[in-house]
Amino acid sequence: MSVLRTKSVEQSIADTDEPEFRLKKSLSALDLTVFGIGVVIGAGIFTLTGKAAHEVAGPAIVLSFAVAAIACALAALCYAEFASTVPVAGSAYTFSYSSLGELFAWIIGWDLILEMFLGASVVAQGWSAYLGTLMSQLGMPIPDAIGYGGTVDLMAIILVLVLGGLMTFGIKESLRVNMVLVGVKLFIVLFVIVAGIMFINPANWQPFIPEATPRESASGLTQPLLQFLSGIEPTAFGVGGIFAGAALVFFAYIGFDVVATTAEETRNPQRDLPIGIIASLVICTLLYCAVALVVTGMVPYQDIDSEAALANAFVFHGADWMATLISAGAVAGLTTVVLTLMIGATRIVFAMSRDALLPVGLAKVHPKFRTPWVISILVTVIVAVVAGFTPIGVLEEMVNIGTLSAFVLVAVGVIVLRRKRPDLPRSFKVPFSPWLPGLSALICIYLMLNLTVETWLRFLIWLAIGFVIYFAYSKKRSRIGQPGYIEFELPRVVSHPESDSDDRDGRA
């Protein structure tokens, strides 16, 4: 009953063929790329760019996006290797189970549940806020009591219920809707970039890297853990500001890892998953850098509105109608983010339930739609309640720490699995291993240290609750610990029926 027992890659893949747990394989590399773009590009492209430029980096925010992209690329390479080697639903949870052991898999699965449930709820509320702004601009304001910040955020609840019904109906159908909305979002972003070029004044890019200045720092529980431990006071602008900006905008990239949760529903996962993960990250990086150049070229960085940078950049030049267009783009953009996070949440819970770390009954697959319909309903209800009734603004950083902890374990897992199972076929390999995966883990740990003390305390409480559930329930019921289940230390080779006897002789 070791807590570090592992589930072999062969076992994980073989479990996907069990009839009661089999998902429909229908996704292509294009579907996965659109899926990744859909979850990565959200409200951040309209707001976070200006905030980082105004407060810490100036025009050099373009370099901040490039640095953050490099950090994300390292994590993306690790995900791509794992996803092509272990094409099973569950993303970092499944990867950790195959390499680091059950307890680490549980921890990361528990963290991903936090990330995706809370992330979907937070973004649904953000969607409601943008919808309220858009409707007001169109002369049809939403009543305060049922809008963003009201007694009940009915708009957010309706969005979650509609998307929950869509993802229960089918993954391919969900991706079709996602593709249309991503198309709308990309059109608006590209239109804004092209339109913004006409208002650029190159003088606003001088100096490109402003002189470093002391930065107002937080104290107590609201200060970053790194500042709390070291006493180092933060600075803004200069070279240090580029890296401070990178730590801030890094979170605009978070979401590409959700692509890996759809591994079992991909037609050719060994080829298409690496393409989807890496292509979506490259496209998003180019768009982010272009937006950063346009915003800082349109308005001096000292005058950028850190709350609604892109919309107010056009207001600054008298093009008020663009604010309405940007609000429409944000509504479309955030719809795709909520949808993809909810799909990711269902696949994480599905993988954990199939392994009996959560109740197995949750993992039922609909006989017609071939989707985990019980979990889909559960996720929809929880996200709708949280989004509609909970003021969760203070918990947004919890999404980030859950994601970064997953990145760390995936990077470490790549190194461990290379050493434990060098024989595994890998259609994609991280170059310069173990150095690049190790660098990825260190960067993510550094970014975690930049989160507040308060966030770390909440994270530790969440982990403590997870440990209680694991040792009280999951450890005893885990499938790989049950009598009759294949011994976890012996790999299960997937072979043709005529070679079964040879396989048994070989294992004996």
XYZ file of C-alpha atoms in Angstrom:
508
model
C 0.000 0.000 0.000
C 2.899 2.348 -0.749
C 1.853 5.946 -1.385
C 4.574 6.134 -4.057
C 3.290 3.192 -6.135
C 3.215 4.085 -9.811
C 0.823 3.213 -12.586
C 2.743 2.129 -15.665
C 2.261 3.872 -18.990
C 1.035 0.585 -20.487
C -1.580 0.267 -17.745
C -2.753 3.844 -18.214
C -3.163 3.365 -21.974
C -4.859 -0.032 -21.572
C -7.406 1.461 -19.138
C -8.585 3.858 -21.849
C -9.882 0.876 -23.869
C -12.227 -0.386 -21.148
C -15.743 -0.066 -22.636
C -17.312 1.720 -19.658
C -14.565 4.375 -19.675
C -13.937 4.776 -23.408
C -14.159 8.337 -24.726
C -14.844 9.321 -28.347
C -11.690 10.053 -30.396
C -12.531 12.938 -32.713
C -10.017 15.784 -32.247
C -7.330 16.877 -34.717
C -4.200 19.038 -34.378
C -6.219 22.053 -35.581
C -8.906 21.394 -32.949
C -6.243 21.254 -30.232
C -4.514 24.436 -31.430
C -7.825 26.325 -31.426
C -8.617 24.791 -28.031
C -5.311 26.132 -26.648
C -5.778 29.604 -28.135
C -9.327 29.630 -26.774
C -8.210 29.171 -23.181
C -4.990 31.233 -23.252
C -6.299 34.434 -24.852
C -8.848 35.941 -22.487
C -9.341 39.278 -20.798
C -5.599 39.466 -20.119
C -4.822 40.643 -23.632
C -7.132 43.638 -23.092
C -6.089 44.543 -19.532
C -2.910 42.860 -18.287
C -0.725 44.321 -21.039
C -1.438 47.890 -19.961
C -1.155 47.136 -16.252
C 2.322 45.628 -16.625
C 3.525 48.405 -18.972
C 2.220 51.194 -16.727
C 3.429 49.815 -13.401
C 6.667 47.872 -13.940
C 8.117 47.634 -17.457
C 7.163 50.538 -19.753
C 7.561 49.833 -23.507
C 9.907 46.963 -22.558
C 6.763 44.992 -21.697
C 7.303 43.448 -25.157
C 10.500 41.886 -23.787
C 8.572 40.783 -20.683
C 6.157 38.856 -22.903
C 9.106 37.270 -24.708
C 10.729 36.205 -21.409
C 7.421 34.813 -20.113
C 6.933 32.978 -23.413
C 10.346 31.317 -23.037
C 9.414 30.200 -19.507
C 6.099 28.835 -20.766
C 7.778 27.202 -23.759
C 9.970 25.139 -21.423
C 6.874 23.924 -19.577
C 5.085 23.350 -22.909
C 7.940 21.140 -24.156
C 7.642 19.006 -21.018
C 3.877 18.708 -21.482
C 4.348 17.829 -25.151
C 6.739 14.966 -24.338
C 4.483 13.557 -21.636
C 1.277 13.972 -23.651
C 2.771 12.136 -26.633
C 4.169 9.374 -24.401
C 1.138 8.950 -22.122
C -1.886 9.978 -24.278
C -4.391 9.616 -21.439
C -6.946 12.058 -19.963
C -5.813 13.790 -16.806
C -2.840 15.847 -17.978
C -0.305 16.448 -15.191
C -2.186 14.083 -12.847
C -1.718 11.117 -15.192
C 1.870 12.088 -15.989
C 2.765 12.236 -12.284
C 1.087 8.865 -11.643
C 3.323 7.254 -14.272
C 6.560 8.816 -13.049
C 6.497 10.112 -9.463
C 3.875 7.917 -7.799
C 0.307 7.959 -6.495
C 0.691 10.528 -3.705
C 2.247 13.088 -6.072
C -0.447 12.302 -8.645
C -3.131 12.923 -6.023
C -1.534 16.208 -4.964
C -1.349 17.499 -8.521
C -4.851 16.260 -9.366
C -6.155 18.014 -6.269
C -4.328 21.210 -7.308
C -5.715 21.021 -10.850
C -9.250 20.650 -9.502
C -8.675 23.882 -7.595
C -7.193 25.607 -10.658
C -9.901 24.676 -13.129
C -13.013 24.861 -10.943
C -11.986 28.188 -9.455
C -10.573 29.459 -12.739
C -13.823 28.758 -14.604
C -15.809 30.523 -11.866
C -13.534 33.576 -11.804
C -13.585 33.920 -15.600
C -17.387 33.471 -15.695
C -17.684 36.460 -13.373
C -15.268 38.408 -15.587
C -17.419 37.489 -18.597
C -20.465 38.874 -16.763
C -18.608 42.140 -16.092
C -17.694 42.594 -19.769
C -21.207 41.640 -20.846
C -22.582 44.338 -18.545
C -20.215 46.898 -20.056
C -21.140 45.863 -23.602
C -24.877 45.976 -22.956
C -24.564 49.435 -21.357
C -22.659 50.675 -24.400
C -25.456 49.296 -26.586
C -28.098 51.081 -24.470
C -29.529 47.913 -22.855
C -28.049 47.818 -19.327
C -28.397 44.655 -17.215
C -30.190 45.222 -13.857
C -27.640 45.583 -11.047
C -29.235 42.872 -8.890
C -28.619 40.097 -11.452
C -25.433 41.367 -13.072
C -21.775 41.416 -12.083
C -21.408 42.194 -8.395
C -25.161 41.924 -7.807
C -27.106 39.853 -5.293
C -26.816 36.913 -7.660
C -24.740 36.979 -10.834
C -27.452 35.456 -13.013
C -25.563 36.194 -16.232
C -22.585 34.112 -15.087
C -24.885 31.269 -14.016
C -26.673 31.223 -17.389
C -23.328 31.135 -19.233
C -22.058 28.181 -17.163
C -25.318 26.226 -17.599
C -25.305 26.698 -21.377
C -21.655 25.682 -21.685
C -22.191 22.749 -19.314
C -24.972 21.430 -21.535
C -22.752 21.873 -24.591
C -19.786 19.919 -23.175
C -22.119 17.145 -21.975
C -23.541 16.852 -25.489
C -20.128 16.142 -27.043
C -16.481 17.205 -27.172
C -16.501 17.729 -30.946
C -19.629 19.887 -30.722
C -18.007 21.914 -27.940
C -14.909 22.439 -30.060
C -16.995 23.603 -33.048
C -18.579 26.343 -30.941
C -15.149 27.091 -29.478
C -13.666 27.417 -32.980
C -16.299 29.955 -34.049
C -15.789 32.060 -30.912
C -11.998 31.876 -31.196
C -12.352 33.054 -34.797
C -14.388 36.065 -33.623
C -11.871 36.787 -30.870
C -8.860 36.584 -33.202
C -10.578 38.796 -35.781
C -11.194 41.501 -33.176
C -7.671 41.261 -31.743
C -6.106 41.489 -35.222
C -8.455 44.339 -36.170
C -7.481 46.229 -33.027
C -3.782 45.699 -33.787
C -4.124 46.905 -37.381
C -6.331 49.871 -36.389
C -3.991 50.783 -33.552
C -0.992 51.016 -35.876
C -2.508 54.203 -37.354
C -2.289 55.930 -33.952
C 1.268 54.891 -33.043
C 3.753 57.620 -32.181
C 7.306 56.169 -32.115
C 8.301 58.817 -29.539
C 6.198 56.897 -26.989
C 8.723 54.049 -27.176
C 11.522 56.316 -25.885
C 13.141 55.304 -23.635
C 12.314 51.697 -24.489
C 13.651 50.512 -21.113
C 12.875 53.287 -18.575
C 15.297 53.971 -15.726
C 14.812 51.743 -12.671
C 12.894 53.244 -9.734
C 11.858 51.959 -6.279
C 8.482 50.292 -6.339
C 5.799 50.601 -3.693
C 5.818 47.311 -1.826
C 3.156 45.409 0.041
C 3.500 44.219 3.621
C 2.189 41.499 5.897
C 0.253 38.679 4.268
C -0.171 40.581 1.008
C 3.575 40.735 0.225
C 5.207 38.154 -2.066
C 6.671 35.177 -0.241
C 10.109 35.925 -1.740
C 10.049 39.438 -0.276
C 8.854 38.067 3.077
C 11.725 35.536 3.204
C 14.531 37.723 1.817
C 13.548 41.281 2.708
C 14.445 42.401 -0.837
C 12.442 45.468 -1.870
C 10.983 45.296 -5.411
C 11.938 47.763 -8.148
C 10.037 48.958 -11.207
C 11.348 49.549 -14.750
C 14.929 48.961 -15.823
C 16.144 45.411 -16.462
C 14.565 44.296 -13.181
C 11.249 45.681 -14.398
C 11.411 43.434 -17.478
C 11.566 40.348 -15.272
C 8.952 41.736 -12.861
C 6.725 42.280 -15.886
C 7.427 38.738 -17.066
C 6.282 37.349 -13.695
C 3.095 39.421 -14.035
C 2.238 38.569 -17.652
C 3.261 34.907 -17.286
C -0.242 34.264 -16.037
C -1.688 35.539 -19.316
C -0.262 32.380 -20.905
C -1.646 29.908 -18.394
C -4.091 27.461 -19.938
C -2.122 25.709 -22.686
C -1.765 22.750 -20.313
C -5.525 22.162 -20.577
C -4.893 20.868 -24.122
C -3.237 17.790 -22.596
C -6.458 16.839 -20.752
C -8.090 15.923 -24.100
C -5.451 13.295 -24.968
C -7.919 10.367 -25.012
C -10.215 12.221 -27.409
C -7.465 12.968 -29.943
C -7.296 10.845 -33.081
C -3.485 10.800 -33.300
C -2.260 12.004 -29.891
C 1.424 11.188 -30.428
C 1.566 13.653 -33.335
C -1.277 16.090 -32.694
C -0.837 16.866 -28.969
C 2.676 18.357 -29.291
C 1.508 20.354 -32.333
C -1.559 21.685 -30.489
C 0.331 22.643 -27.325
C 3.297 24.337 -29.001
C 1.388 25.967 -31.908
C -1.170 27.583 -29.587
C 1.626 28.996 -27.413
C 3.521 30.422 -30.428
C 0.393 32.093 -31.862
C -0.570 33.596 -28.498
C 2.969 34.937 -27.967
C 2.944 36.735 -31.340
C -0.449 38.289 -30.595
C 0.565 39.377 -27.085
C 3.783 41.034 -28.328
C 1.897 42.807 -31.126
C -0.727 44.146 -28.709
C 2.015 45.304 -26.313
C 3.778 47.204 -29.112
C 0.535 48.852 -30.241
C -0.605 49.922 -26.757
C 2.745 51.401 -25.716
C 3.081 53.082 -29.115
C -0.382 54.660 -28.917
C -0.101 56.086 -25.382
C 2.931 57.048 -23.242
C 3.382 54.282 -20.677
C 2.935 56.793 -17.813
C -0.589 57.595 -19.106
C -1.800 54.060 -19.848
C -4.975 53.099 -17.970
C -3.966 49.938 -16.104
C -7.582 48.742 -15.765
C -8.748 48.881 -19.403
C -5.627 49.695 -21.361
C -6.615 48.761 -24.885
C -10.084 50.308 -24.844
C -8.843 53.538 -23.286
C -5.943 53.745 -25.725
C -8.523 54.272 -28.481
C -10.574 56.640 -26.312
C -7.311 58.576 -25.839
C -7.320 59.137 -29.615
C -11.079 59.849 -29.856
C -12.070 56.434 -31.308
C -14.687 55.647 -28.647
C -16.481 53.136 -30.874
C -13.510 50.805 -30.540
C -14.255 50.361 -26.817
C -17.549 48.692 -27.765
C -15.777 46.410 -30.214
C -13.175 45.478 -27.591
C -15.917 44.655 -25.063
C -17.537 42.374 -27.660
C -14.172 40.703 -28.229
C -13.702 40.180 -24.492
C -17.171 38.585 -24.184
C -16.381 36.144 -27.008
C -12.894 35.537 -25.650
C -13.958 34.780 -22.103
C -16.696 32.414 -23.289
C -14.053 30.132 -24.798
C -11.935 30.313 -21.622
C -14.824 29.198 -19.399
C -15.705 26.365 -21.802
C -12.167 24.997 -22.022
C -11.558 25.205 -18.266
C -14.799 23.322 -17.590
C -13.840 20.620 -20.117
C -10.409 20.371 -18.493
C -11.975 20.036 -15.027
C -14.237 17.183 -16.139
C -11.283 15.268 -17.650
C -9.168 15.633 -14.497
C -11.989 14.346 -12.263
C -12.736 11.602 -14.824
C -9.142 10.318 -14.722
C -9.049 10.378 -10.899
C -12.420 8.622 -10.653
C -11.411 5.925 -13.137
C -8.428 5.213 -10.869
C -10.852 5.081 -7.875
C -9.084 7.908 -6.056
C -12.503 9.575 -6.302
C -15.790 7.607 -6.444
C -15.750 5.354 -9.543
C -19.436 6.037 -10.228
C -18.550 9.567 -11.290
C -16.602 8.253 -14.299
C -19.659 6.931 -16.165
C -19.498 7.659 -19.902
C -22.741 8.422 -21.740
C -23.571 5.520 -24.102
C -24.439 7.848 -27.005
C -22.348 10.999 -26.572
C -19.293 9.174 -25.120
C -18.673 11.992 -22.646
C -18.351 11.728 -18.813
C -21.873 13.067 -18.307
C -22.128 12.635 -14.517
C -18.941 14.607 -13.933
C -19.999 17.204 -16.522
C -23.211 17.866 -14.596
C -21.326 18.002 -11.286
C -18.739 20.451 -12.646
C -21.467 22.624 -14.182
C -23.445 22.862 -10.932
C -20.402 23.661 -8.757
C -18.976 26.270 -11.140
C -22.420 27.900 -11.566
C -22.972 28.160 -7.800
C -19.491 29.544 -7.118
C -19.661 32.021 -10.018
C -23.187 33.144 -9.160
C -23.013 33.546 -5.401
C -19.372 33.856 -4.252
C -17.203 36.989 -4.174
C -13.976 35.250 -5.212
C -11.783 38.102 -6.369
C -9.325 37.511 -3.524
C -8.879 33.875 -4.574
C -7.715 34.490 -8.155
C -4.047 33.874 -7.301
C -5.032 30.371 -6.167
C -5.497 29.530 -9.840
C -1.903 30.523 -10.532
C -0.276 28.586 -7.705
C -2.186 25.420 -8.648
C -1.011 25.726 -12.250
C 2.615 26.432 -11.386
C 2.797 23.489 -8.980
C 1.573 21.280 -11.853
C 4.265 22.702 -14.142
C 6.967 21.869 -11.574
C 5.874 18.249 -11.164
C 5.534 17.686 -14.916
C 9.084 18.967 -15.470
C 10.436 16.728 -12.695
C 8.328 13.847 -14.022
C 9.933 14.085 -17.475
C 13.377 13.644 -15.915
C 12.245 10.739 -13.709
C 10.408 8.850 -16.472
C 13.376 9.217 -18.861
C 15.526 7.412 -16.286
C 12.954 4.833 -15.159
C 11.599 3.960 -18.618
C 14.143 4.846 -21.330
C 12.533 2.113 -23.474
C 9.234 3.956 -23.924
C 8.482 5.178 -27.471
C 8.468 8.983 -27.431
C 7.259 10.708 -30.589
C 8.365 14.035 -29.098
C 11.332 14.609 -26.773
C 12.350 17.674 -24.791
C 15.818 18.617 -26.076
C 18.767 18.870 -23.682
C 17.092 16.810 -20.971
C 17.466 16.917 -17.976
C 18.745 20.511 -18.196
C 15.732 22.151 -19.886
C 13.116 20.363 -17.708
C 15.191 21.262 -14.644
C 15.345 24.911 -15.740
C 11.574 24.872 -16.310
C 10.996 23.605 -12.747
C 13.283 26.285 -11.251
C 11.579 29.111 -13.181
C 8.137 27.954 -12.051
C 9.302 27.705 -8.425
C 10.638 31.276 -8.687
C 7.278 32.481 -10.024
C 5.485 30.664 -7.193
C 7.687 32.521 -4.693
C 6.448 35.796 -6.216
C 2.888 34.980 -5.117
C 1.672 36.419 -1.828
C 2.065 34.894 1.624
C -1.743 34.862 1.854
C -1.986 32.753 -1.317
C 0.572 30.273 0.025
C -1.345 29.897 3.296
C -4.603 29.187 1.437
C -2.735 26.743 -0.808
C -1.346 24.852 2.211
C -4.850 24.642 3.722
C -6.191 23.243 0.425
C -3.359 20.679 0.372
C -4.089 19.681 3.976
C -7.732 18.999 3.068
C -6.511 16.930 0.108
C -4.205 14.846 2.314
C -7.072 14.081 4.694
C -9.260 12.860 1.809
C -6.431 10.808 0.299
C -5.462 8.946 3.476
C -9.046 8.554 4.716
C -10.622 7.468 1.404
C -8.509 7.322 -1.752
C -5.469 5.328 -0.607
C -7.570 2.318 0.450
C -9.781 2.333 -2.658
C -7.185 2.981 -5.365
C -7.554 0.538 -8.285
C -3.878 -0.342 -8.376
C -4.012 -1.355 -4.717
C -6.911 -3.787 -5.093
C -6.486 -7.601 -5.096
C -6.492 -8.976 -8.629
C -5.365 -5.735 -10.253
C -2.059 -6.036 -12.076
C 0.960 -5.508 -9.819
C 1.922 -1.904 -10.059
C 5.651 -2.602 -10.347
C 5.212 -4.820 -13.424
C 4.505 -3.075 -16.737
C 1.515 -4.331 -18.685
C 2.461 -4.750 -22.328
C -0.332 -4.030 -24.784
C -0.081 -6.702 -27.501
C -2.037 -8.623 -30.098
C -4.171 -11.551 -28.823
C -1.994 -14.155 -30.546
C 1.026 -13.023 -28.506
C -0.717 -13.057 -25.104
C 0.801 -16.394 -24.104
C 4.283 -15.152 -24.972
C 3.693 -12.039 -22.853
C 2.581 -14.136 -19.888
C 5.632 -16.376 -20.246
C 7.866 -13.315 -20.434
C 6.407 -11.816 -17.259
C 6.658 -15.139 -15.466
